[in-house]
XYZ file of C-alpha atoms in Angstrom:
695
model
C -46.161 -32.646 17.229
C -49.636 -31.175 17.503
C -51.845 -30.720 14.479
C -52.885 -27.161 13.678
C -54.863 -26.933 10.372
C -58.318 -27.558 11.866
C -57.703 -25.048 14.607
C -56.341 -22.553 12.066
C -59.626 -22.553 10.177
C -61.388 -21.540 13.355
C -58.772 -18.877 14.015
C -59.155 -17.298 10.596
C -62.933 -17.409 10.940
C -62.668 -15.470 14.166
C -59.885 -13.109 13.130
C -61.432 -11.489 10.084
C -64.671 -10.315 11.783
C -62.573 -8.801 14.576
C -61.000 -6.232 12.274
C -63.310 -3.596 13.620
C -61.711 -4.145 17.003
C -58.080 -5.029 16.341
C -56.675 -2.247 14.212
C -53.387 -0.724 12.866
C -51.792 2.716 12.829
C -49.866 4.339 10.065
C -48.309 7.007 12.293
C -48.139 7.950 15.944
C -46.449 10.314 18.305
C -44.552 8.970 21.320
C -46.842 8.400 24.302
C -46.540 10.710 27.287
C -46.253 8.756 30.534
C -49.745 9.611 31.844
C -51.771 8.508 28.796
C -51.655 5.663 26.330
C -52.181 7.565 23.079
C -52.608 11.088 21.793
C -54.259 12.298 18.563
C -52.069 11.465 15.606
C -50.404 14.404 13.917
C -50.032 14.825 10.185
C -46.569 13.683 9.159
C -44.315 14.480 6.231
C -43.079 11.634 4.050
C -39.627 11.825 2.447
C -39.256 8.298 1.027
C -41.276 9.459 -2.009
C -38.311 11.685 -3.014
C -40.349 14.822 -2.303
C -41.399 16.113 1.094
C -45.180 15.783 1.241
C -47.857 15.063 3.803
C -48.985 11.500 4.290
C -52.552 12.349 3.245
C -51.306 14.057 0.088
C -49.287 11.051 -1.061
C -51.046 9.089 -3.853
C -49.551 5.736 -2.880
C -49.710 3.099 -0.173
C -47.427 4.555 2.506
C -47.111 3.633 6.173
C -45.256 5.489 8.941
C -44.064 3.549 11.981
C -43.045 5.769 14.884
C -40.302 4.599 17.254
C -42.858 4.414 20.068
C -44.384 1.456 18.215
C -41.280 -0.701 18.510
C -39.595 0.725 21.625
C -40.699 -2.224 23.788
C -39.337 -4.966 21.524
C -36.041 -6.823 21.187
C -34.926 -4.315 18.490
C -33.142 -7.203 16.829
C -34.359 -6.636 13.271
C -36.875 -4.992 10.945
C -39.490 -7.566 11.948
C -39.911 -5.635 15.216
C -40.891 -2.432 13.359
C -42.908 -3.705 10.384
C -45.212 -6.207 12.088
C -48.285 -3.964 11.703
C -47.693 -2.792 8.130
C -50.157 -4.562 5.794
C -48.776 -5.988 2.577
C -45.335 -6.401 4.163
C -44.184 -9.873 5.166
C -41.176 -9.975 7.509
C -39.980 -13.390 8.625
C -37.161 -13.752 11.136
C -34.912 -16.725 10.560
C -34.201 -18.496 13.864
C -34.852 -15.244 15.756
C -31.629 -13.551 14.645
C -31.280 -10.138 12.914
C -31.391 -11.731 9.451
C -34.921 -11.447 8.065
C -36.735 -12.294 4.870
C -38.765 -9.282 3.672
C -41.349 -9.152 0.895
C -43.710 -6.344 -0.124
C -46.700 -7.398 -2.211
C -44.756 -10.488 -3.250
C -41.600 -8.705 -4.402
C -38.502 -10.157 -2.795
C -39.912 -13.672 -2.368
C -37.314 -15.331 -4.589
C -34.368 -14.333 -2.404
C -34.625 -17.403 -0.255
C -33.113 -20.385 -2.014
C -30.251 -22.205 -0.343
C -27.664 -20.044 -2.068
C -29.277 -16.656 -1.559
C -31.337 -17.314 1.525
C -29.329 -15.452 4.126
C -28.215 -11.935 4.837
C -29.779 -10.005 1.969
C -33.108 -8.625 0.695
C -34.224 -8.436 -2.953
C -36.469 -6.076 -4.910
C -36.959 -3.526 -2.118
C -35.073 -0.247 -1.763
C -33.836 0.182 1.816
C -32.498 3.567 2.926
C -31.006 5.023 6.081
C -31.727 8.760 6.350
C -32.305 8.816 2.602
C -28.940 7.205 1.758
C -29.326 3.842 -0.015
C -28.230 0.678 1.729
C -29.319 -1.192 -1.400
C -26.492 -2.114 -3.745
C -26.577 -1.308 -7.500
C -27.808 -4.807 -8.405
C -30.806 -4.557 -6.059
C -29.520 -6.585 -3.117
C -29.562 -5.102 0.379
C -27.425 -6.239 3.262
C -29.014 -5.472 6.629
C -25.721 -4.950 8.476
C -26.222 -1.189 8.930
C -29.894 -1.515 9.904
C -30.384 -0.913 13.625
C -33.798 0.069 14.969
C -32.171 1.490 18.074
C -30.863 4.350 15.930
C -34.225 5.048 14.226
C -36.822 7.638 15.197
C -39.302 6.291 12.662
C -39.575 3.999 9.651
C -41.279 5.032 6.397
C -42.599 2.252 4.178
C -43.723 2.808 0.583
C -45.680 -0.309 -0.348
C -46.385 0.850 -3.900
C -44.166 0.163 -6.894
C -41.305 2.658 -6.594
C -39.426 1.981 -9.840
C -40.408 5.305 -11.441
C -38.581 7.128 -8.630
C -35.865 4.705 -7.517
C -35.300 2.389 -10.457
C -34.433 -1.186 -9.495
C -37.046 -1.365 -6.689
C -40.350 -2.851 -7.808
C -41.343 -3.826 -4.289
C -41.241 -0.411 -2.632
C -39.085 1.502 -0.156
C -38.147 1.180 3.520
C -36.513 4.324 4.911
C -35.146 4.460 8.473
C -34.875 8.006 9.788
C -32.861 9.176 12.787
C -33.868 11.843 15.287
C -32.068 15.190 15.093
C -34.816 17.668 15.975
C -34.437 17.365 19.773
C -34.581 20.580 21.821
C -31.865 19.907 24.409
C -28.785 17.695 24.644
C -29.404 14.292 26.179
C -27.751 11.020 27.134
C -29.587 7.720 26.865
C -28.587 4.236 28.008
C -30.553 1.106 27.062
C -30.021 -2.394 28.450
C -31.973 -5.418 27.182
C -31.867 -9.148 27.794
C -33.894 -12.221 27.081
C -34.119 -15.915 26.355
C -31.474 -17.909 24.501
C -28.616 -15.654 25.539
C -30.026 -12.471 24.021
C -28.641 -9.195 25.300
C -28.322 -5.766 23.745
C -26.611 -2.623 25.043
C -26.829 0.860 23.560
C -25.558 4.305 24.511
C -26.769 7.423 22.672
C -25.672 11.019 23.124
C -27.480 13.948 21.530
C -25.428 17.127 21.395
C -25.502 20.691 20.046
C -22.613 22.825 18.788
C -23.838 26.265 17.787
C -26.089 25.701 14.757
C -25.131 22.030 14.600
C -27.040 19.169 16.144
C -25.831 15.622 16.247
C -26.138 12.229 17.844
C -23.563 9.549 18.534
C -24.798 6.017 19.076
C -22.953 2.840 20.064
C -24.684 -0.538 20.269
C -23.799 -4.168 20.825
C -25.945 -7.260 20.240
C -25.481 -10.918 21.180
C -27.862 -13.830 20.586
C -26.824 -17.418 21.306
C -29.693 -18.792 19.236
C -32.356 -21.338 20.062
C -31.540 -23.702 17.212
C -28.139 -25.307 17.045
C -25.690 -23.190 15.042
C -27.909 -20.070 14.945
C -25.958 -17.535 17.001
C -25.461 -13.899 16.003
C -23.429 -11.022 17.389
C -22.549 -7.549 16.234
C -21.505 -4.031 17.129
C -22.461 -0.803 15.419
C -21.597 2.885 15.709
C -23.375 5.814 14.071
C -22.665 9.546 14.051
C -25.312 11.857 12.607
C -24.858 15.623 12.333
C -26.799 18.403 10.658
C -25.709 22.029 10.502
C -27.829 25.006 9.506
C -25.592 27.196 7.351
C -28.315 29.795 6.853
C -32.099 29.904 6.922
C -32.278 28.134 3.541
C -29.290 25.788 3.615
C -28.495 22.689 5.637
C -25.493 20.370 5.562
C -25.550 16.832 6.940
C -22.954 14.198 7.814
C -23.456 10.506 8.489
C -20.644 8.192 9.604
C -21.410 4.567 10.431
C -19.649 1.285 10.906
C -20.737 -2.254 11.708
C -19.065 -5.591 12.385
C -21.072 -8.752 12.865
C -20.897 -12.522 12.768
C -23.917 -14.722 12.027
C -24.194 -18.490 11.856
C -26.983 -20.170 9.918
C -28.733 -23.407 10.877
C -30.255 -24.022 7.428
C -33.554 -25.640 6.506
C -35.059 -28.962 7.609
C -37.229 -31.601 5.992
C -40.753 -32.061 7.311
C -39.676 -35.209 9.166
C -36.732 -33.420 10.796
C -38.947 -30.478 11.722
C -41.502 -32.785 13.365
C -38.815 -34.726 15.252
C -36.712 -31.831 16.577
C -36.986 -28.266 15.235
C -33.940 -27.199 17.275
C -31.542 -29.228 15.171
C -29.441 -27.670 12.412
C -29.146 -28.799 8.835
C -26.335 -31.365 8.797
C -24.484 -29.779 5.863
C -24.727 -26.268 7.345
C -23.385 -27.563 10.642
C -20.472 -29.480 9.114
C -19.458 -26.515 6.968
C -19.982 -24.017 9.807
C -22.002 -21.850 7.413
C -21.595 -18.280 8.560
C -21.095 -14.696 7.492
C -18.679 -12.200 8.976
C -19.256 -8.706 7.611
C -17.384 -5.482 8.315
C -18.856 -2.384 6.678
C -18.160 1.328 6.958
C -20.011 4.322 5.572
C -19.485 8.058 5.169
C -22.231 10.186 3.629
C -22.736 13.906 3.028
C -26.055 15.604 2.348
C -26.786 19.127 1.158
C -30.267 20.670 1.207
C -31.086 24.144 -0.048
C -34.292 26.043 -0.686
C -33.077 29.116 -2.613
C -36.581 30.531 -3.032
C -40.149 29.779 -2.049
C -41.315 26.620 -3.740
C -37.838 25.472 -4.783
C -35.725 22.798 -3.163
C -32.517 20.966 -4.015
C -31.103 17.873 -2.283
C -27.692 16.401 -3.038
C -26.079 13.396 -1.411
C -22.762 11.566 -1.748
C -21.634 8.391 0.004
C -18.833 5.835 0.089
C -19.055 2.413 1.689
C -16.072 0.016 1.992
C -16.832 -3.624 2.789
C -14.900 -6.698 3.897
C -17.082 -9.804 3.730
C -16.175 -13.369 4.591
C -18.378 -16.417 4.580
C -18.512 -20.163 4.554
C -21.120 -21.031 1.960
C -21.877 -24.033 -0.254
C -18.610 -25.810 0.528
C -16.428 -22.791 -0.215
C -14.714 -20.190 1.928
C -15.522 -16.881 0.203
C -13.597 -13.670 0.719
C -15.025 -10.436 -0.735
C -13.435 -6.984 -0.752
C -15.777 -4.348 -2.108
C -16.308 -0.641 -2.274
C -19.702 0.916 -2.894
C -20.041 4.601 -3.730
C -22.583 6.865 -5.307
C -24.767 9.909 -5.012
C -27.956 11.598 -6.099
C -29.360 15.025 -6.878
C -33.083 15.754 -6.630
C -34.794 19.082 -7.228
C -38.380 20.351 -6.990
C -40.079 23.568 -8.008
C -43.602 24.548 -6.922
C -45.374 27.455 -8.561
C -48.937 28.777 -8.926
C -50.403 28.568 -12.428
C -53.818 30.128 -11.814
C -56.446 30.756 -9.132
C -56.445 27.650 -6.955
C -54.043 25.797 -9.276
C -50.437 24.860 -8.509
C -47.803 22.977 -10.457
C -44.871 21.042 -9.027
C -42.035 19.970 -11.290
C -39.326 17.646 -10.095
C -36.508 15.503 -11.290
C -33.289 13.925 -10.303
C -30.486 11.535 -11.096
C -28.776 8.698 -9.226
C -25.459 6.971 -9.694
C -24.143 3.995 -7.721
C -21.126 1.819 -8.387
C -19.834 -1.256 -6.617
C -16.695 -3.188 -7.486
C -14.219 -5.503 -5.864
C -12.404 -8.806 -5.818
C -13.616 -12.256 -4.876
C -11.430 -15.126 -3.748
C -12.890 -18.603 -3.246
C -10.894 -21.164 -1.248
C -11.513 -24.777 -0.438
C -13.168 -25.316 2.910
C -10.880 -26.722 5.560
C -12.200 -29.188 8.165
C -14.422 -27.318 10.607
C -15.336 -24.610 8.084
C -12.071 -22.672 8.025
C -10.284 -21.294 4.975
C -8.245 -23.825 3.055
C -4.993 -23.167 1.190
C -6.262 -23.828 -2.339
C -7.575 -20.923 -4.434
C -10.596 -22.163 -6.401
C -11.725 -18.854 -7.888
C -10.226 -15.399 -8.391
C -12.798 -12.983 -9.804
C -13.836 -9.386 -10.121
C -17.485 -8.353 -9.949
C -18.540 -4.822 -10.809
C -22.003 -3.293 -11.087
C -23.006 0.238 -12.066
C -26.506 1.641 -11.757
C -27.360 5.003 -13.336
C -30.788 6.541 -13.686
C -32.755 9.754 -13.987
C -36.399 10.640 -13.409
C -38.804 13.500 -14.067
C -42.091 14.201 -12.332
C -44.941 16.680 -12.693
C -47.873 17.205 -10.337
C -50.852 19.487 -10.885
C -52.964 20.382 -7.835
C -56.307 22.161 -7.712
C -57.569 23.867 -4.553
C -55.435 21.478 -2.470
C -58.008 18.747 -3.081
C -57.433 17.235 -6.506
C -53.996 16.223 -7.729
C -52.722 14.490 -10.851
C -49.161 13.221 -11.055
C -47.021 11.800 -13.859
C -43.471 10.491 -13.558
C -41.017 8.526 -15.664
C -37.552 7.139 -15.145
C -34.797 5.671 -17.271
C -32.334 3.198 -15.774
C -29.219 1.494 -17.078
C -27.631 -1.284 -15.028
C -24.356 -2.795 -16.167
C -22.496 -5.866 -14.910
C -18.821 -6.690 -15.416
C -17.453 -10.135 -14.549
C -13.777 -11.015 -14.903
C -12.378 -14.440 -14.106
C -8.617 -14.252 -13.596
C -8.227 -18.032 -13.570
C -10.390 -18.577 -16.673
C -10.369 -15.358 -18.755
C -12.485 -17.003 -21.467
C -15.474 -16.690 -19.074
C -15.217 -12.867 -18.878
C -18.525 -11.218 -19.735
C -20.604 -8.060 -19.482
C -24.370 -7.530 -19.355
C -26.508 -4.398 -19.537
C -30.150 -4.002 -18.536
C -31.929 -0.772 -19.495
C -35.580 0.271 -19.335
C -38.037 3.169 -19.041
C -40.628 2.952 -16.241
C -43.645 5.309 -16.100
C -46.181 5.993 -13.362
C -49.333 8.088 -13.113
C -51.796 8.805 -10.312
C -54.784 10.909 -9.328
C -55.888 11.705 -5.793
C -58.600 13.572 -3.927
C -58.312 14.924 -0.405
C -61.081 16.339 1.771
C -60.172 17.116 5.342
C -58.865 13.977 7.016
C -59.868 11.716 4.103
C -57.973 10.972 0.917
C -58.429 8.522 -1.942
C -56.094 7.749 -4.824
C -55.680 5.633 -7.919
C -52.327 4.805 -9.484
C -50.943 2.973 -12.493
C -47.223 2.306 -12.616
C -44.513 0.260 -14.227
C -41.771 -1.613 -12.446
C -38.346 -2.962 -13.311
C -36.069 -5.303 -11.384
C -32.811 -6.659 -12.752
C -31.468 -9.992 -11.493
C -28.951 -9.627 -8.684
C -25.307 -10.400 -9.382
C -25.393 -13.745 -7.586
C -28.426 -14.718 -9.678
C -26.771 -14.365 -13.085
C -24.543 -17.431 -12.965
C -25.321 -19.553 -16.040
C -26.771 -23.064 -15.769
C -24.875 -26.092 -17.120
C -23.475 -26.484 -19.743
C -23.262 -22.704 -20.357
C -21.177 -22.231 -17.203
C -18.190 -23.454 -19.242
C -18.726 -20.702 -21.832
C -19.539 -17.542 -19.856
C -19.811 -16.251 -16.299
C -23.107 -14.355 -16.860
C -26.388 -16.059 -17.742
C -27.296 -14.916 -21.271
C -30.943 -15.963 -20.887
C -32.015 -13.874 -17.893
C -33.749 -10.574 -18.548
C -34.898 -7.808 -16.243
C -38.231 -8.482 -14.621
C -40.918 -5.938 -15.498
C -44.275 -5.357 -13.893
C -47.416 -3.233 -14.082
C -49.225 -2.238 -10.891
C -52.848 -1.088 -10.682
C -53.733 0.361 -7.296
C -56.677 1.934 -5.470
C -56.400 3.225 -1.939
C -57.878 5.382 0.792
C -56.696 6.574 4.171
C -57.819 8.985 6.828
C -59.461 9.513 10.173
C -63.160 9.197 10.728
C -64.797 11.987 12.703
C -64.961 11.415 16.458
C -67.743 8.942 17.140
C -68.661 10.504 20.480
C -68.327 7.753 23.063
C -66.786 5.403 20.478
C -63.657 7.531 20.082
C -61.642 7.874 16.865
C -60.915 5.473 14.050
C -58.040 5.723 11.564
C -57.812 3.557 8.487
C -55.502 2.743 5.602
C -56.905 0.516 2.845
C -55.567 -0.503 -0.555
C -56.395 -2.857 -3.425
C -53.758 -3.868 -5.962
C -53.401 -5.924 -9.126
C -49.857 -6.613 -10.354
C -48.818 -8.303 -13.591
C -45.198 -9.527 -13.610
C -43.151 -10.737 -16.585
C -39.741 -12.455 -16.546
C -39.647 -13.116 -12.825
C -36.414 -14.965 -11.828
C -37.001 -18.258 -10.003
C -34.266 -20.224 -8.137
C -33.324 -23.730 -9.259
C -31.118 -26.343 -7.652
C -31.242 -24.509 -4.341
C -30.361 -21.211 -5.980
C -27.319 -22.485 -7.904
C -28.818 -20.709 -10.903
C -32.020 -18.900 -11.878
C -34.485 -19.252 -14.726
C -37.303 -16.973 -15.788
C -41.005 -17.434 -15.053
C -42.982 -16.226 -18.049
C -45.766 -14.368 -16.266
C -47.307 -14.170 -12.817
C -50.233 -12.244 -11.338
C -50.623 -10.848 -7.827
C -53.870 -9.515 -6.465
C -54.390 -8.324 -2.942
C -56.245 -6.283 -0.366
C -54.610 -4.486 2.556
C -56.366 -3.012 5.562
C -54.912 -1.278 8.601
C -57.052 0.275 11.320
C -56.441 2.042 14.593
C -59.298 2.512 17.042
C -58.940 4.862 20.018
C -62.111 4.334 22.084
C -60.646 6.278 24.999
C -57.560 7.952 26.369
C -56.279 4.717 27.921
C -57.265 2.050 25.390
C -55.985 1.402 21.891
C -56.829 -1.423 19.492
C -54.971 -1.982 16.239
C -54.436 -4.562 13.548
C -53.372 -5.213 9.982
C -54.795 -7.688 7.485
C -53.346 -8.758 4.150
C -55.262 -10.967 1.719
C -53.536 -11.920 -1.517
C -53.602 -14.363 -4.384
C -50.305 -14.924 -6.160
C -50.397 -17.220 -9.194
C -48.233 -18.163 -12.154
C -50.189 -17.390 -15.311
C -47.696 -18.734 -17.844
C -44.696 -20.673 -16.567
C -43.108 -23.722 -18.189
C -39.688 -25.317 -17.932
C -38.097 -28.741 -18.326
C -39.684 -29.852 -15.039
C -43.255 -29.190 -16.128
C -46.031 -26.674 -16.696
C -46.704 -24.647 -13.552
C -49.329 -22.304 -14.960
C -52.093 -21.812 -12.390
C -49.854 -22.759 -9.443
C -49.328 -20.493 -6.454
C -46.109 -18.463 -6.403
C -43.814 -20.066 -3.840
C -42.971 -18.306 -0.601
C -46.108 -16.170 -0.202
C -48.947 -16.890 2.254
C -52.424 -15.912 1.063
C -53.525 -14.475 4.418
C -51.692 -12.682 7.200
C -53.130 -10.888 10.218
C -51.743 -9.208 13.327
C -53.858 -7.535 15.979
C -53.087 -5.929 19.317
C -54.725 -4.258 22.299
C -53.015 -1.835 24.684
C -54.455 -0.605 27.971
C -53.095 1.967 30.436
C -54.778 1.252 33.798
C -52.489 3.647 35.698
C -50.373 6.644 34.678
C -47.201 5.389 33.039
C -48.267 1.718 33.022
C -49.219 0.043 29.725
C -50.260 -3.589 29.259
C -50.556 -5.069 25.801
C -51.412 -8.311 24.024
C -51.013 -9.271 20.367
C -52.069 -12.130 18.127
C -50.527 -13.072 14.782
C -51.956 -15.559 12.288
C -50.488 -16.614 8.950
C -51.731 -18.969 6.292
C -49.827 -21.887 4.770
C -47.024 -21.184 2.326
C -45.836 -23.281 -0.625
C -42.093 -23.826 -1.005
C -41.829 -25.055 -4.600
C -43.260 -24.315 -8.027
C -45.045 -27.677 -8.106
C -46.868 -26.737 -4.856
C -45.977 -30.122 -3.389
C -44.152 -28.740 -0.324
C -45.887 -26.431 2.101
C -45.608 -25.035 5.580
C -48.566 -25.186 7.942
C -50.662 -22.199 9.029
C -50.012 -20.943 12.533
C -51.072 -18.518 15.247
C -48.897 -16.969 17.961
C -49.774 -14.844 20.996
C -47.543 -12.198 22.631
C -47.907 -9.977 25.692
C -46.063 -6.874 26.955
C -45.994 -4.870 30.161
C -44.236 -1.465 30.198
C -43.812 1.284 32.777
C -42.474 4.821 32.262
C -41.631 7.427 34.911
C -40.044 10.883 34.810
C -38.176 12.432 37.728
C -36.993 15.895 36.818
C -34.284 15.658 34.197
C -34.229 11.848 34.317
C -36.785 9.579 32.685
C -36.916 5.802 32.843
C -38.823 3.163 30.920
C -38.866 -0.578 31.563
C -40.638 -3.383 29.758
C -41.135 -7.135 29.966
C -42.451 -9.103 26.989
C -43.393 -12.706 26.332
C -43.578 -14.131 22.810
C -45.331 -17.186 21.412
C -46.919 -17.799 24.792
C -48.769 -20.899 23.565
C -45.435 -22.392 22.409
C -46.718 -22.898 18.869
C -44.483 -25.033 16.652
C -44.330 -23.332 13.257
C -42.112 -22.549 10.280
C -41.078 -18.906 10.172
C -39.762 -19.114 6.596
C -39.204 -21.553 3.730
C -36.502 -22.196 1.146
C -37.772 -21.939 -2.438
C -37.359 -24.987 -4.729
C -35.186 -26.699 -2.117
C -32.600 -29.452 -2.406
C -33.368 -32.860 -0.827
C -36.698 -31.641 0.518
C -35.032 -29.354 3.088
C -37.287 -26.304 3.092
C -38.564 -25.483 6.607
C -36.962 -22.869 8.884
C -38.494 -23.310 12.361
C -39.725 -20.219 14.177
C -38.920 -19.284 17.767
C -40.618 -21.184 20.617
C -41.948 -19.523 23.768
C -39.458 -16.889 24.967
C -39.169 -13.540 26.703
C -37.236 -10.289 26.713
C -37.005 -7.279 28.975
C -35.264 -3.938 29.024
C -34.557 -0.710 30.846
C -33.976 2.700 29.237
C -32.636 5.686 31.182
C -32.525 9.164 29.667
C -30.836 12.269 31.096
C -31.558 15.753 29.757
């Protein structure tokens, strides 16, 4: 085991001054085969619940075009969000499951019990339809980057628009604005038994455009007991009924099976990071999920300045897992909808007013059967629990924006949310319980835009209710009720300053784009996992402060440099429990520094060579700050070639990851059991792929 801390200090000392060279983009158009980059167009953001230009959005927003992640494994969101500052995406054992945090929100969802398969505190959408469940959890089963044309990321507090989403929004959008029908086939392979196949057909039927996509993924895993496989199908259609009305249909289905190797102690990690946690291996800890979805969207602009969007969806689920010495069988249905309207009107010379509002409703219910775990991890014949879990989330928001001469803008919004839980225990009816969390969340902002430059300041509230699997009561209250009576909704206040834009061409130096933000977040009642996530308690108050910087430098037509830097300080201000006083300690699970930089060069038409470096600081794994991962640096390289021959285009790539074979922990369990907290990251590996497209 080599020692890295001394070397890491040198790395960080070299990385930060290089920000002027290694820089990060917030949006890009796909590269034509004879050049590396083209000037970036202004894009329209929809994840803010109102169509608006990126420059006119008074919040930290990043746009990741599909061209940015086309030459990756496409195995999870980590491949798309690597260059978004403020966003931490950690892949567990290299499989699709990923731990995602935005400005510290979502960090708690990684104890032993809740460590796998779900994301907390962040609203994740697919074409505007929520994948996030009413209680704030998001399963990533229907997330497939191969179906996405771009990814929108709102890094600001989004509670005033979306409710239970303090961390922000991730919206994956598909491509339906193609000019001609096409057929695309993509084949990928790589180390540790990775292979991925995808077939996409884009079609037109009169005024209707659609795409049908089928994909399959297999990964044998590099650690023992870390394999993953899955298939997914998606049908997207949009039909123009008239010049002001559009109807959309989304049908999707996914089936996958993932096995989890668990966390290791420091001694186990140093001896052999490929090994699996003994308990996880004996229990064959795994998840098998089968999920379907049907969604309808209706968009109408009945007059200039007015717009109405309505959506409805239903999502049946069959979930099975071996977890914590139980075989768990879930049958759920998730349904809901939303209606959002906006009205823009002039109110005087150079002045314009936009009024907006909307309402959301989402409901999930179903049965849960727990069985004893048979030898080898199968389902036993003894029923240990027979429950019903239901959650309903209802909310409404209003928003007003006043603009002057398309430069100054002031915006106010407010939202009211009510989240209700119902728990019924059919074996022990005395434990039946209900809980309701309700709160108003406001937000205000001002912004100024001049040409390609914009600055903004925002002040907003946030709310985040504990997820359903976080409300189990601690002993001895677990014999009295099934819902923890002591947990309350977490609330937060975010102060934010930001600027983005493009500097004027610097003659021979080319163009420089930037996206910078400073934030200060106060959080009250933050849930913290105990006993490996068996139950949660509340941290009194924590404070998060950070700086985010993303730059993209285009010194010439064939060279691009980009990078993203996040600096943060996350501390408990007031936090006491029976284990001690943790005031002044770092919040577990959050590194203070993270950087990723890359360079891409196109020496010949169609040929692009790239290299990237990623560095992350240490990360504490417990409230006492006695367990920590080590800082690390990894280096990647990519070579891609694209060629068009008439109606056929081809693109091939070959990529190497962690070329220095760094031994590092990709993620940590929070407040672990038996000192098992390290999840080893992938060693040196490779992937390659070929994409053929017929028009």
